Amino acid sequence: MNNTILALGRFKPWQLLLIFVSGVGILVFGYTASFSHKSLNLNCLAQLYQPPFWDATSSSLHHSLSLTVEVQDKKVNLNYRYGSNDKELASINYSGVVKNFDIGSMTYQFDLAQANVQMDLLQIEIPEPIRDDVQRSREALMALGTMSFNMQIVDINRLDDYTLIKFTPSGNLWACSSR
């Protein structure tokens, strides 16, 4: 123990700081290197509840909103699906390209040039949970020909199989599992 303290005393403070920063840098590099940004497949699911209170044991309809994220090299597909009682009522599928990936912030920049809406034939109008996305997409595609936004990977836990992602500028946060 005393030998260790004596050995550390031989180093100057800036040398100790350099060793510490190098060690942290190696750990961060190892963590990010274990993540491949060229291929990403995530499944995200949200259960929707009716306000102000909803009893999970009631026989009311069970609504869900799901998101599938697929990144393969420079191509990206995002598929939002809205359903009720395990029946898909409507979906919107975005496709485009990965414009950039910043490994430091774990952020993808997407340019989406196409959005396709599908609905159950018995639906009279687009369900409310995805109506706003459809309207914003339509306006952006008509005005600019593309939609650009970022998706940041906030946290990855491979042991518990979840990935936390955040979309900007919307601020939408999703907890997903990898496939």
Coordinates of C-alpha atoms in Angstrom, one line a residue:
M1 CA 0.0 0.0 0.0
N2 CA 2.8 2.4 1.0
N3 CA 4.7 1.5 -2.2
T4 CA 1.6 2.4 -4.3
I5 CA 1.3 5.8 -2.6
L6 CA 5.0 6.4 -3.1
A7 CA 4.8 5.4 -6.8
L8 CA 1.9 7.9 -7.3
G9 CA 3.9 10.6 -5.6
R10 CA 6.5 10.4 -8.3
F11 CA 4.0 11.6 -10.9
K12 CA 3.1 15.2 -11.4
P13 CA -0.6 16.2 -11.2
W14 CA -0.8 16.8 -14.9
Q15 CA 0.6 13.3 -15.6
L16 CA -2.0 11.8 -13.3
L17 CA -4.8 13.8 -15.0
L18 CA -3.5 12.6 -18.4
I19 CA -3.6 9.0 -17.3
F20 CA -7.1 9.4 -15.9
V21 CA -8.4 11.1 -19.1
S22 CA -6.8 8.5 -21.3
G23 CA -8.4 5.7 -19.2
V24 CA -11.9 7.3 -19.5
G25 CA -11.4 7.8 -23.2
I26 CA -10.5 4.1 -23.7
L27 CA -13.6 3.1 -21.8
V28 CA -15.9 5.4 -23.8
F29 CA -14.3 4.3 -27.1
G30 CA -14.8 0.6 -26.1
Y31 CA -18.5 1.3 -25.3
T32 CA -19.2 3.1 -28.6
A33 CA -17.2 0.7 -30.6
S34 CA -19.4 -2.1 -29.4
F35 CA -22.3 -0.3 -31.1
S36 CA -22.6 -0.5 -34.9
H37 CA -24.3 2.5 -36.3
K38 CA -24.5 0.9 -39.8
S39 CA -27.2 -1.5 -38.8
L40 CA -29.9 -0.8 -36.2
N41 CA -33.3 -2.6 -35.6
L42 CA -35.5 -1.5 -32.8
N43 CA -39.1 -2.3 -31.8
C44 CA -40.8 0.3 -29.6
L45 CA -44.3 -0.1 -28.0
A46 CA -46.5 2.4 -26.1
Q47 CA -49.8 1.5 -24.5
L48 CA -52.3 4.3 -24.7
Y49 CA -54.7 5.0 -21.8
Q50 CA -57.8 7.1 -21.8
P51 CA -57.7 10.1 -19.4
P52 CA -58.3 10.9 -16.6
F53 CA -58.3 7.3 -15.2
W54 CA -58.4 4.0 -16.9
D55 CA -58.8 0.7 -15.2
A56 CA -56.4 -1.8 -16.8
T57 CA -58.7 -4.7 -15.9
S58 CA -61.8 -3.2 -17.6
S59 CA -63.0 -4.6 -20.9
S60 CA -62.4 -1.3 -22.6
L61 CA -60.4 -1.1 -25.8
H62 CA -56.7 -1.5 -25.4
H63 CA -54.9 1.0 -27.7
S64 CA -51.3 0.9 -28.6
L65 CA -48.8 2.9 -30.7
S66 CA -45.7 1.2 -31.9
L67 CA -42.6 2.3 -33.8
T68 CA -40.1 0.1 -35.7
V69 CA -36.7 1.7 -36.6
E70 CA -34.6 0.0 -39.2
V71 CA -31.3 1.4 -40.3
Q72 CA -29.3 -0.5 -42.9
D73 CA -26.1 1.2 -44.1
K74 CA -27.4 4.6 -45.4
K75 CA -31.1 3.7 -45.6
V76 CA -33.7 4.2 -42.9
N77 CA -37.3 3.1 -42.4
L78 CA -39.5 4.3 -39.6
N79 CA -42.9 2.6 -39.2
Y80 CA -45.5 4.0 -36.8
R81 CA -48.5 1.8 -36.2
Y82 CA -51.7 2.5 -34.2
G83 CA -53.9 -0.3 -33.1
S84 CA -56.7 -1.3 -30.9
N85 CA -57.2 -4.7 -29.3
D86 CA -54.3 -6.2 -31.4
K87 CA -55.8 -4.9 -34.7
E88 CA -53.8 -2.4 -36.7
L89 CA -56.0 0.6 -37.6
A90 CA -53.6 2.9 -39.3
S91 CA -49.9 3.2 -40.0
I92 CA -47.4 5.6 -41.5
N93 CA -44.1 4.4 -43.0
Y94 CA -41.3 6.9 -43.5
S95 CA -38.3 6.0 -45.7
G96 CA -35.2 7.9 -46.5
V97 CA -31.5 8.1 -45.9
V98 CA -29.1 8.5 -43.0
K99 CA -27.4 11.8 -43.8
N100 CA -25.0 11.7 -40.8
F101 CA -24.1 9.8 -37.7
D102 CA -22.3 11.6 -34.9
I103 CA -20.6 8.9 -32.7
G104 CA -19.8 11.4 -30.0
S105 CA -23.4 12.2 -29.2
M106 CA -24.8 8.9 -30.7
T107 CA -27.1 10.9 -33.0
Y108 CA -28.4 10.0 -36.4
Q109 CA -29.6 12.7 -38.8
F110 CA -32.3 11.4 -41.1
D111 CA -33.6 12.9 -44.4
L112 CA -36.9 11.3 -45.1
A113 CA -38.3 11.7 -48.6
Q114 CA -41.3 9.5 -48.6
A115 CA -44.2 8.8 -46.2
N116 CA -46.9 6.3 -46.9
V117 CA -50.2 6.1 -44.9
Q118 CA -52.2 2.9 -44.7
M119 CA -55.6 2.5 -42.9
D120 CA -58.1 -0.2 -42.2
L121 CA -60.9 0.1 -44.7
L122 CA -63.5 0.5 -41.9
Q123 CA -61.7 3.6 -40.5
I124 CA -63.4 6.9 -41.5
E125 CA -60.5 9.1 -40.8
I126 CA -56.9 8.8 -39.6
P127 CA -56.8 8.1 -35.8
E128 CA -55.8 11.0 -33.6
P129 CA -52.5 9.5 -32.3
I130 CA -50.9 9.6 -35.7
R131 CA -53.0 12.4 -37.3
D132 CA -50.6 15.2 -36.3
D133 CA -47.6 13.2 -37.8
V134 CA -49.4 12.7 -41.0
Q135 CA -50.2 16.4 -41.3
R136 CA -46.7 17.6 -40.4
S137 CA -45.2 15.1 -42.9
R138 CA -47.5 16.2 -45.7
E139 CA -46.7 19.9 -45.1
A140 CA -42.9 19.2 -45.0
L141 CA -42.9 17.0 -48.0
M142 CA -44.9 19.4 -50.1
A143 CA -42.9 22.5 -49.1
L144 CA -39.4 21.0 -49.0
G145 CA -39.6 17.6 -50.6
T146 CA -37.9 16.0 -47.6
M147 CA -38.2 15.9 -43.8
S148 CA -35.0 16.2 -41.7
F149 CA -34.8 15.4 -38.0
N150 CA -32.4 13.7 -35.5
M151 CA -32.7 10.5 -33.5
Q152 CA -30.3 10.3 -30.5
I153 CA -29.5 7.1 -28.7
V154 CA -29.7 8.2 -25.1
D155 CA -29.0 4.9 -23.4
I156 CA -28.3 1.3 -24.4
N157 CA -28.6 -1.6 -21.9
R158 CA -27.8 -4.8 -23.7
L159 CA -28.3 -7.0 -20.6
D160 CA -32.0 -5.9 -20.2
D161 CA -32.4 -5.5 -23.9
Y162 CA -33.6 -1.9 -24.1
T163 CA -32.5 1.2 -26.0
L164 CA -33.7 4.6 -25.2
I165 CA -34.1 6.9 -28.2
K166 CA -35.0 10.6 -28.5
F167 CA -36.3 12.4 -31.6
T168 CA -35.4 16.1 -32.2
P169 CA -37.0 18.6 -32.6
S170 CA -40.2 16.8 -31.4
G171 CA -38.7 15.6 -28.1
N172 CA -40.5 12.3 -28.4
L173 CA -38.8 9.6 -26.2
W174 CA -39.1 5.9 -26.9
A175 CA -37.9 2.8 -25.0
C176 CA -37.2 0.1 -27.4
S177 CA -36.0 -3.5 -27.6
S178 CA -33.6 -4.7 -30.3
R179 CA -34.4 -7.5 -32.6

